[in-house]
Coordinates of C-alpha atoms in Angstrom, one line a residue:
M1 CA -6.3 -17.6 76.6
S2 CA -7.2 -13.7 76.0
S3 CA -10.9 -12.9 75.2
A4 CA -11.6 -12.5 71.5
R5 CA -12.0 -8.7 70.3
T6 CA -14.8 -7.9 67.8
G7 CA -14.0 -6.5 64.3
G8 CA -11.0 -8.5 63.3
T9 CA -10.3 -11.9 61.8
T10 CA -6.6 -12.0 62.1
A11 CA -4.0 -11.8 65.0
G12 CA -2.2 -8.7 65.3
A13 CA -4.4 -7.0 62.6
D14 CA -7.8 -5.4 64.0
G15 CA -8.1 -7.9 66.9
A16 CA -7.2 -11.2 68.0
D17 CA -8.8 -14.1 66.0
P18 CA -11.0 -15.8 68.5
R19 CA -10.2 -19.2 66.6
R20 CA -6.3 -18.7 66.9
W21 CA -6.0 -21.6 69.6
W22 CA -7.7 -23.9 67.2
G23 CA -5.4 -22.8 64.6
L24 CA -2.3 -23.9 66.8
V25 CA -3.8 -27.5 67.0
V26 CA -3.9 -27.6 63.4
I27 CA 0.0 -26.2 63.3
A28 CA 1.0 -28.5 66.0
L29 CA -0.7 -31.6 64.3
A30 CA 1.2 -31.0 61.2
Q31 CA 4.5 -30.5 62.9
L32 CA 4.0 -33.7 65.0
M33 CA 3.5 -35.5 61.7
V34 CA 6.5 -34.4 60.3
V35 CA 8.5 -35.1 63.4
L36 CA 7.0 -38.3 64.3
D37 CA 7.7 -39.8 60.7
A38 CA 11.4 -39.7 61.3
T39 CA 10.8 -42.3 64.1
I40 CA 7.7 -44.2 63.2
V41 CA 9.4 -45.9 60.3
N42 CA 12.5 -47.2 62.4
I43 CA 10.4 -49.6 64.5
A44 CA 8.5 -51.1 61.2
L45 CA 11.9 -51.2 59.3
P46 CA 12.8 -54.7 60.1
S47 CA 9.4 -56.0 58.6
A48 CA 9.4 -53.8 55.6
Q49 CA 12.9 -55.2 54.8
R50 CA 11.5 -58.7 55.1
A51 CA 8.4 -58.0 52.9
L52 CA 10.3 -56.1 50.2
G53 CA 13.6 -58.0 50.1
M54 CA 15.7 -55.1 50.8
S55 CA 19.5 -55.9 51.2
D56 CA 21.1 -54.8 54.5
G57 CA 23.2 -52.3 52.6
N58 CA 20.3 -50.6 51.1
R59 CA 17.7 -50.5 54.2
Q60 CA 19.4 -47.3 55.3
W61 CA 17.8 -45.4 52.5
V62 CA 14.4 -45.9 54.2
I63 CA 15.8 -43.5 56.6
T64 CA 18.2 -41.3 54.5
A65 CA 15.8 -40.9 51.6
Y66 CA 13.7 -38.6 54.0
T67 CA 16.5 -37.0 56.1
L68 CA 18.4 -36.1 52.8
A69 CA 15.5 -34.6 51.2
F70 CA 14.4 -32.9 54.3
G71 CA 17.5 -31.3 55.2
G72 CA 18.7 -30.6 51.9
L73 CA 15.5 -28.7 50.7
L74 CA 14.4 -27.1 54.1
L75 CA 16.2 -23.7 53.2
L76 CA 14.5 -23.7 49.7
G77 CA 10.8 -24.6 51.6
G78 CA 11.4 -21.7 53.7
R79 CA 12.0 -19.2 50.9
I80 CA 9.0 -20.8 49.0
A81 CA 6.8 -20.1 51.9
D82 CA 8.0 -16.6 52.2
L83 CA 7.2 -15.9 48.2
A84 CA 4.1 -18.0 47.9
G85 CA 2.2 -17.3 51.2
R86 CA 2.5 -19.5 54.1
K87 CA -1.1 -20.9 54.2
R88 CA -0.8 -22.0 50.7
T89 CA 2.4 -23.7 51.2
F90 CA 1.3 -25.3 54.4
V91 CA -1.6 -26.7 52.4
I92 CA 0.5 -27.9 49.7
G93 CA 2.8 -29.5 52.2
L94 CA 0.2 -31.4 53.7
T95 CA -1.5 -32.5 50.7
G96 CA 2.0 -33.8 49.3
F97 CA 3.1 -35.3 52.5
A98 CA -0.1 -37.4 52.7
A99 CA 0.0 -38.5 49.0
A100 CA 3.6 -39.6 49.2
S101 CA 2.7 -41.5 52.7
A102 CA 0.0 -43.4 50.6
F103 CA 2.5 -44.0 47.7
G104 CA 5.0 -45.5 50.3
G105 CA 2.4 -47.6 52.2
A106 CA 1.6 -49.3 48.8
A107 CA 5.0 -49.8 47.7
Q108 CA 5.8 -53.0 46.3
T109 CA 9.4 -52.8 45.5
P110 CA 12.5 -51.1 47.6
G111 CA 12.6 -48.4 45.1
M112 CA 9.2 -47.5 45.2
L113 CA 9.5 -47.1 49.2
F114 CA 12.7 -45.2 48.9
G115 CA 11.1 -42.9 46.3
A116 CA 8.1 -42.3 48.5
R117 CA 10.4 -41.2 51.6
A118 CA 12.3 -38.9 49.3
L119 CA 8.9 -37.3 48.4
Q120 CA 7.9 -37.2 52.0
G121 CA 11.0 -35.4 53.0
A122 CA 10.7 -32.7 50.1
F123 CA 7.1 -32.0 51.1
A124 CA 8.1 -32.0 54.7
A125 CA 10.7 -29.3 53.9
V126 CA 8.1 -27.0 52.7
L127 CA 5.5 -27.9 55.5
A128 CA 7.8 -27.5 58.5
P129 CA 9.0 -23.7 57.8
S130 CA 5.5 -22.7 56.8
A131 CA 4.1 -24.0 60.1
L132 CA 6.6 -22.2 62.0
S133 CA 5.9 -19.1 60.1
L134 CA 2.2 -19.3 60.4
L135 CA 2.6 -19.9 64.3
T136 CA 4.7 -16.7 64.5
T137 CA 2.2 -14.5 62.6
T138 CA -0.8 -16.0 64.3
F139 CA 0.4 -15.3 67.8
T140 CA 1.9 -11.6 68.2
D141 CA 1.0 -11.0 72.0
P142 CA 4.3 -11.9 73.8
R143 CA 2.4 -13.9 76.6
E144 CA 0.3 -15.8 74.2
R145 CA 3.2 -16.2 72.0
G146 CA 5.4 -17.9 74.7
K147 CA 2.7 -20.2 75.6
A148 CA 1.9 -21.2 71.8
F149 CA 5.6 -21.9 71.3
G150 CA 5.8 -23.8 74.4
I151 CA 2.9 -26.3 73.5
Y152 CA 4.4 -26.6 69.9
G153 CA 7.8 -27.1 71.1
A154 CA 6.4 -30.0 73.6
L155 CA 4.5 -31.6 70.9
A156 CA 7.6 -31.7 68.5
G157 CA 9.9 -32.9 71.3
S158 CA 7.5 -35.8 72.2
G159 CA 7.2 -36.5 68.4
S160 CA 10.0 -39.4 68.5
A161 CA 8.6 -41.1 71.5
I162 CA 5.1 -41.3 70.0
G163 CA 6.4 -42.2 66.7
F164 CA 8.1 -45.4 68.6
I165 CA 5.0 -46.4 70.4
V166 CA 2.8 -45.9 67.4
G167 CA 4.9 -47.5 65.0
G168 CA 5.4 -50.7 67.2
L169 CA 1.6 -50.6 67.7
L170 CA 0.7 -50.3 64.1
T171 CA 3.5 -52.9 63.1
E172 CA 2.5 -55.4 65.3
Y173 CA -1.2 -55.3 65.4
L174 CA -1.8 -54.4 61.5
N175 CA 1.5 -54.2 59.6
W176 CA 4.2 -52.0 58.7
R177 CA 2.4 -50.3 55.9
W178 CA 0.1 -48.5 58.3
C179 CA 3.1 -46.7 59.6
L180 CA 2.9 -44.8 56.4
Y181 CA -1.0 -44.8 56.0
V182 CA -1.7 -43.5 59.0
N183 CA -0.5 -39.9 57.9
V184 CA -3.2 -39.6 55.5
P185 CA -6.4 -39.1 57.9
I186 CA -4.0 -36.8 60.2
A187 CA -3.3 -34.8 57.0
V188 CA -6.9 -34.7 55.8
L189 CA -8.0 -33.4 59.5
A190 CA -5.0 -30.8 59.3
V191 CA -5.9 -29.2 55.6
A192 CA -9.7 -29.1 56.6
G193 CA -8.7 -27.1 59.7
A194 CA -5.9 -25.1 57.8
V195 CA -8.6 -23.9 55.3
V196 CA -11.2 -23.0 58.0
L197 CA -9.0 -21.5 60.7
L198 CA -5.5 -20.0 59.5
H199 CA -5.1 -16.8 58.0
D200 CA -2.1 -15.5 56.2
R201 CA -0.7 -12.2 54.5
P202 CA -0.2 -12.5 50.8
G203 CA 3.5 -13.7 49.9
R204 CA 6.3 -11.3 49.0
T205 CA 6.6 -10.2 45.5
G206 CA 9.9 -9.5 43.7
G207 CA 11.6 -12.3 45.4
R208 CA 13.8 -15.3 43.5
L209 CA 14.1 -18.9 44.3
D210 CA 17.6 -20.3 44.3
V211 CA 17.1 -23.1 42.3
P212 CA 20.8 -23.6 41.2
G213 CA 21.8 -23.4 44.9
A214 CA 19.1 -26.0 46.0
L215 CA 20.3 -28.5 43.1
L216 CA 24.2 -28.1 43.9
G217 CA 23.5 -28.4 47.5
C218 CA 21.2 -31.4 47.4
G219 CA 23.0 -33.0 44.5
G220 CA 26.4 -32.9 46.5
L221 CA 24.7 -34.3 49.5
V222 CA 23.1 -37.2 47.6
A223 CA 26.3 -38.1 45.9
I224 CA 28.3 -38.5 49.3
V225 CA 25.5 -40.3 50.8
Y226 CA 25.2 -42.7 48.0
G227 CA 28.9 -43.2 47.9
F228 CA 28.8 -44.3 51.4
S229 CA 26.1 -46.9 51.0
E230 CA 28.0 -48.3 47.7
A231 CA 31.0 -48.7 49.8
Q232 CA 29.7 -51.8 51.5
P233 CA 29.2 -54.0 48.4
R234 CA 31.9 -52.5 46.2
G235 CA 34.7 -51.4 48.5
W236 CA 36.0 -48.1 49.5
S237 CA 38.7 -47.9 46.6
D238 CA 36.0 -48.9 43.8
P239 CA 36.1 -46.3 41.0
L240 CA 32.3 -45.4 41.4
V241 CA 32.7 -44.9 45.1
L242 CA 35.5 -42.5 44.7
G243 CA 33.8 -40.9 41.8
L244 CA 30.7 -40.2 43.8
F245 CA 32.7 -38.8 46.8
A246 CA 34.6 -36.5 44.3
A247 CA 31.4 -35.4 42.4
G248 CA 30.0 -34.7 45.9
A249 CA 32.8 -32.5 46.9
V250 CA 32.6 -30.6 43.4
L251 CA 28.7 -30.1 43.7
L252 CA 29.3 -28.7 47.3
A253 CA 32.1 -26.5 46.6
G254 CA 29.9 -25.1 43.4
F255 CA 27.3 -24.5 46.0
V256 CA 29.6 -22.4 48.3
G257 CA 30.8 -20.5 45.3
W258 CA 27.3 -19.9 44.1
Q259 CA 26.1 -18.5 47.2
T260 CA 28.8 -15.8 47.2
R261 CA 27.1 -14.2 44.1
A262 CA 23.7 -15.6 43.8
P263 CA 21.1 -12.6 43.6
S264 CA 18.8 -14.4 46.5
P265 CA 21.2 -16.8 48.1
L266 CA 19.8 -20.2 50.1
L267 CA 22.7 -19.7 52.8
P268 CA 23.9 -16.4 53.1
L269 CA 27.4 -17.1 54.1
H270 CA 27.8 -14.4 56.6
I271 CA 25.7 -16.5 59.0
V272 CA 28.0 -19.6 58.7
K273 CA 31.0 -17.4 59.0
D274 CA 30.2 -16.4 62.5
R275 CA 32.4 -18.3 64.8
D276 CA 30.0 -19.2 67.7
R277 CA 27.1 -20.0 64.9
G278 CA 29.5 -22.0 62.7
G279 CA 30.7 -24.2 65.5
S280 CA 27.0 -24.7 66.7
F281 CA 26.3 -26.0 63.2
L282 CA 29.1 -28.3 63.1
T283 CA 28.5 -29.7 66.6
M284 CA 25.0 -30.5 65.7
A285 CA 25.9 -32.2 62.3
L286 CA 28.6 -34.3 64.2
A287 CA 26.2 -35.3 67.1
T288 CA 23.3 -36.3 64.9
V289 CA 26.1 -38.3 62.8
A290 CA 26.8 -40.2 65.9
M291 CA 23.1 -40.7 67.1
F292 CA 21.0 -41.5 63.9
G293 CA 22.8 -44.7 63.0
L294 CA 22.4 -46.0 66.6
F295 CA 18.8 -45.6 66.1
L296 CA 19.0 -48.1 63.1
F297 CA 21.0 -50.6 64.8
L298 CA 19.3 -50.5 68.1
T299 CA 16.1 -51.2 66.4
Y300 CA 17.4 -54.2 64.8
Y301 CA 19.2 -55.2 67.7
L302 CA 16.2 -55.3 69.9
Q303 CA 13.8 -57.0 67.3
V304 CA 16.1 -59.3 65.5
I305 CA 18.8 -60.3 68.0
L306 CA 17.0 -60.0 71.3
G307 CA 13.5 -60.8 69.7
Y308 CA 11.5 -58.1 71.2
S309 CA 8.2 -57.5 69.4
P310 CA 7.9 -54.0 67.7
V311 CA 5.7 -52.8 70.6
R312 CA 8.4 -53.9 73.1
A313 CA 11.2 -52.3 71.1
G314 CA 9.3 -49.0 71.0
L315 CA 8.9 -48.7 74.5
G316 CA 12.7 -49.8 74.9
F317 CA 13.3 -46.2 73.2
L318 CA 11.2 -44.2 75.8
P319 CA 13.9 -43.9 78.4
L320 CA 16.3 -42.4 75.8
T321 CA 13.2 -39.9 75.0
V322 CA 12.8 -38.9 78.5
A323 CA 16.2 -38.4 79.3
I324 CA 16.5 -36.0 76.3
I325 CA 13.6 -34.0 77.7
I326 CA 14.7 -33.7 81.0
G327 CA 18.3 -32.9 80.0
S328 CA 17.3 -30.3 77.7
T329 CA 14.3 -28.6 80.0
Q330 CA 15.3 -29.3 83.5
I331 CA 19.2 -29.0 83.2
S332 CA 20.2 -27.1 80.0
A333 CA 17.3 -24.6 80.0
R334 CA 18.1 -23.9 83.9
L335 CA 21.8 -23.4 83.4
L336 CA 22.0 -21.7 80.2
H337 CA 21.7 -18.4 81.5
R338 CA 24.5 -18.9 84.0
L339 CA 27.0 -20.9 82.0
A340 CA 28.8 -20.4 78.7
P341 CA 27.1 -22.5 76.0
R342 CA 30.3 -24.8 75.5
L343 CA 30.1 -25.7 79.5
L344 CA 26.9 -27.5 78.6
M345 CA 27.9 -28.8 75.0
V346 CA 31.1 -30.3 76.1
P347 CA 30.0 -32.4 79.1
G348 CA 26.7 -33.2 77.0
T349 CA 28.8 -34.8 74.2
L350 CA 31.0 -36.6 76.6
L351 CA 27.9 -38.2 78.6
A352 CA 26.5 -39.2 75.0
A353 CA 29.9 -40.7 74.1
C354 CA 30.3 -42.5 77.4
G355 CA 26.6 -43.9 76.6
L356 CA 27.8 -45.1 73.3
L357 CA 30.7 -46.9 74.7
L358 CA 28.7 -48.6 77.2
L359 CA 26.8 -50.1 74.3
T360 CA 30.0 -51.4 72.7
R361 CA 29.8 -54.3 75.1
I362 CA 26.5 -55.5 73.8
T363 CA 26.5 -59.3 73.0
V364 CA 23.7 -61.4 71.7
H365 CA 22.6 -62.3 75.1
S366 CA 22.8 -58.9 76.7
S367 CA 20.1 -57.7 79.2
Y368 CA 18.3 -54.6 78.7
P369 CA 17.9 -53.4 82.3
T370 CA 21.7 -53.8 83.1
E371 CA 23.4 -53.1 79.7
I372 CA 21.3 -51.3 77.4
L373 CA 19.2 -49.1 79.7
P374 CA 21.9 -47.1 81.5
A375 CA 23.5 -46.3 78.0
L376 CA 20.4 -45.0 76.6
L377 CA 19.9 -42.8 79.9
L378 CA 23.5 -41.3 79.7
M379 CA 23.0 -40.7 75.8
G380 CA 19.6 -39.1 76.4
L381 CA 20.9 -36.8 79.2
G382 CA 24.0 -35.8 76.9
M383 CA 21.9 -35.1 74.0
G384 CA 19.4 -32.8 76.1
L385 CA 22.5 -31.1 77.6
T386 CA 23.8 -30.7 74.1
F387 CA 21.0 -29.6 71.6
M388 CA 19.4 -26.8 73.9
P389 CA 22.5 -24.6 73.8
V390 CA 23.3 -25.6 70.2
F391 CA 19.7 -24.1 69.2
A392 CA 20.2 -21.0 71.6
T393 CA 23.5 -20.3 70.3
A394 CA 23.1 -20.5 66.8
T395 CA 20.0 -18.5 66.7
S396 CA 21.1 -15.6 69.3
G397 CA 21.6 -12.2 68.0
V398 CA 20.9 -12.7 64.3
A399 CA 19.3 -9.8 62.4
P400 CA 15.6 -10.2 61.9
Q401 CA 15.9 -10.8 58.0
D402 CA 18.4 -13.8 59.0
A403 CA 16.4 -15.3 61.7
G404 CA 14.4 -17.7 59.4
V405 CA 17.2 -18.9 57.5
T406 CA 19.5 -19.2 60.5
S407 CA 16.6 -21.6 62.3
A408 CA 16.4 -23.7 59.0
T409 CA 20.3 -24.0 58.6
V410 CA 20.4 -25.4 62.4
N411 CA 17.7 -28.1 61.3
T412 CA 19.6 -28.8 58.0
S413 CA 22.6 -29.5 59.8
Q414 CA 20.7 -32.0 62.1
Q415 CA 19.0 -33.7 59.1
V416 CA 22.1 -33.8 56.8
G417 CA 24.2 -35.1 59.7
G418 CA 21.5 -37.9 60.4
S419 CA 21.7 -38.9 56.8
I420 CA 25.3 -39.0 56.5
G421 CA 25.6 -41.0 59.8
T422 CA 23.2 -43.5 59.0
A423 CA 24.8 -44.3 55.6
L424 CA 28.3 -44.4 56.9
L425 CA 27.6 -46.3 60.0
N426 CA 25.4 -48.6 58.2
T427 CA 28.2 -49.4 55.7
V428 CA 30.8 -49.9 58.6
A429 CA 28.4 -52.4 60.3
T430 CA 27.7 -54.5 57.3
T431 CA 31.3 -54.3 56.2
S432 CA 32.4 -55.5 59.7
S433 CA 29.5 -58.2 59.9
A434 CA 30.6 -59.8 56.6
G435 CA 34.4 -59.6 57.6
Y436 CA 33.6 -61.4 60.9
L437 CA 31.5 -64.0 59.1
A438 CA 34.2 -64.7 56.7
A439 CA 37.0 -65.2 59.4
H440 CA 34.8 -67.3 62.0
L441 CA 32.5 -69.3 59.7
H442 CA 34.6 -72.3 59.3
D443 CA 32.1 -75.0 59.8
P444 CA 28.6 -74.4 58.2
A445 CA 26.8 -76.4 61.0
R446 CA 27.7 -73.4 63.2
K447 CA 26.1 -70.8 60.8
A448 CA 22.9 -70.2 63.0
A449 CA 25.0 -69.4 65.8
V450 CA 27.7 -67.3 63.9
V451 CA 25.4 -64.9 62.1
P452 CA 23.9 -63.3 65.0
E453 CA 27.5 -62.9 66.4
A454 CA 28.6 -61.5 63.4
V455 CA 25.5 -58.9 63.2
V456 CA 26.3 -57.5 66.7
H457 CA 30.1 -57.4 66.0
G458 CA 29.2 -55.3 63.0
Y459 CA 27.0 -53.0 65.3
T460 CA 29.7 -52.6 67.9
V461 CA 32.3 -51.7 65.6
A462 CA 29.8 -48.9 64.4
I463 CA 29.1 -47.7 67.7
W464 CA 32.7 -47.4 68.3
W465 CA 33.0 -45.0 65.4
A466 CA 29.8 -43.2 66.6
S467 CA 31.6 -42.7 70.0
G468 CA 34.7 -41.2 68.3
V469 CA 32.4 -38.7 66.0
M470 CA 30.5 -37.7 69.3
L471 CA 33.9 -36.9 71.0
L472 CA 34.8 -34.9 67.7
A473 CA 31.6 -33.1 68.3
G474 CA 32.7 -32.3 71.8
L475 CA 36.2 -31.1 70.6
V476 CA 34.5 -28.8 68.0
A477 CA 32.3 -27.3 70.8
G478 CA 35.0 -26.7 72.9
L479 CA 37.3 -24.8 70.5
L480 CA 35.0 -23.1 68.1
V481 CA 32.0 -22.1 70.5
T482 CA 33.3 -19.1 72.5
A483 CA 30.1 -17.4 73.3
K484 CA 29.5 -16.1 77.2
P485 CA 26.3 -16.7 79.1
P486 CA 23.2 -14.7 77.5
E487 CA 23.1 -12.6 80.4
H488 CA 26.7 -11.2 79.8
D489 CA 26.0 -10.4 76.2
S490 CA 24.5 -7.4 74.8
P491 CA 20.7 -7.7 74.6
A492 CA 19.3 -8.9 71.4
E493 CA 16.2 -10.1 69.9
M494 CA 16.5 -13.7 69.9
P495 CA 14.3 -15.7 67.3
M496 CA 12.6 -18.8 68.3
P497 CA 14.4 -21.6 66.4
E498 CA 12.3 -24.2 64.9
C499 CA 11.6 -27.2 67.4
Q500 CA 13.0 -30.5 65.9
S501 CA 13.4 -33.7 67.8
P502 CA 16.8 -35.0 67.8
M503 CA 15.5 -38.1 66.5

């Protein structure tokens, strides 16, 4: 740390704020809470489903309500932070996130929990961009900024692992509600620290919020995800399901049309039209379609089929997280300056697809060390190889005024892909399980044996679909992303992307 200079209170103004590193702790704590909340509820979901009486078709809304609101409103949240002031939106986001968490922890019906998760995602969409912006404005010295972003990224990247472990401990030794309540004391500490330690310039004046764009974009995504979830009980040809898909397509088309003439568009279309950037966004979305559904199935498989405790199930995910970190920091980061990005993305998606294909062989009696662990390691290394070059390529060479929206768009594609993947693959799994049960349950006395087989059959069918989507992500990366290694490109200011866990 550099020594403090006298006569100034904010970094980069009259001198370096001597409390800026404590401010980093506050910012990182808030970001950790947002990332952690994407996985901490996964481990608690089987217990919450039993307590609230959720159906297998609706349980995915605990995950997708959060990721949909987060991804769908992230661009709007970044614009709000610019206009209203980053510190103000940071505190509002923390307060709202804590209130939504408390509401979810006290939920008495599935609808209350789904609504609370959606509110969490909405406030996270305000909190995450303001946290990143505060970090950028607090640390202006290049050496200190690099160190600060390294700490921030390490905490964000480890949030998924912490979520799995903490979720298991809270669920097993307290109950599933504490996986939501735990956000309240964290947020209280972060708000207190933000009021005392963080500083910010006033928000911009004269700007506009693209509310119609947010309503069109988020509404279209909700309609499509809702259509996927209703396809399981109603069937794919049901008029409501087809109507939801059609409404989603119309709303998203309206969103694209509006962005071409909006005074202050949420997503300037020239960002997406760039071949390398658009290919990176699509690769990210497809890869997370495949991965997010898997987390849901694997949580239920470990706890319900294999009988793991919540803590043991949480620890079972650790090799996946470690492999993602190794693939990202020790392989991709070292090779990115020597190889074209697609030469990392394509092998990465192929490795992840191979891991998914290994998981299609699971049975009700599979062994974790020999059948599940190798698949998790392959998927983790593959995702680490893929996500690092996706972030770097998507944010490389953009104009300074587009840096924030480009970073937010990468994360939006990740969250939206996860939402669609969870809803789609959950529907495929539950439909396949129901079909297997109808075909094989001839003797009611065998129901206790056939039901687990049907559940696992549904998981394997959905994982086959996931592996196909992952291969499609590799095809998109190979065909669309044509960027050269960074050292062969013209020098450009590369904005720091917002660090998000792939889980």
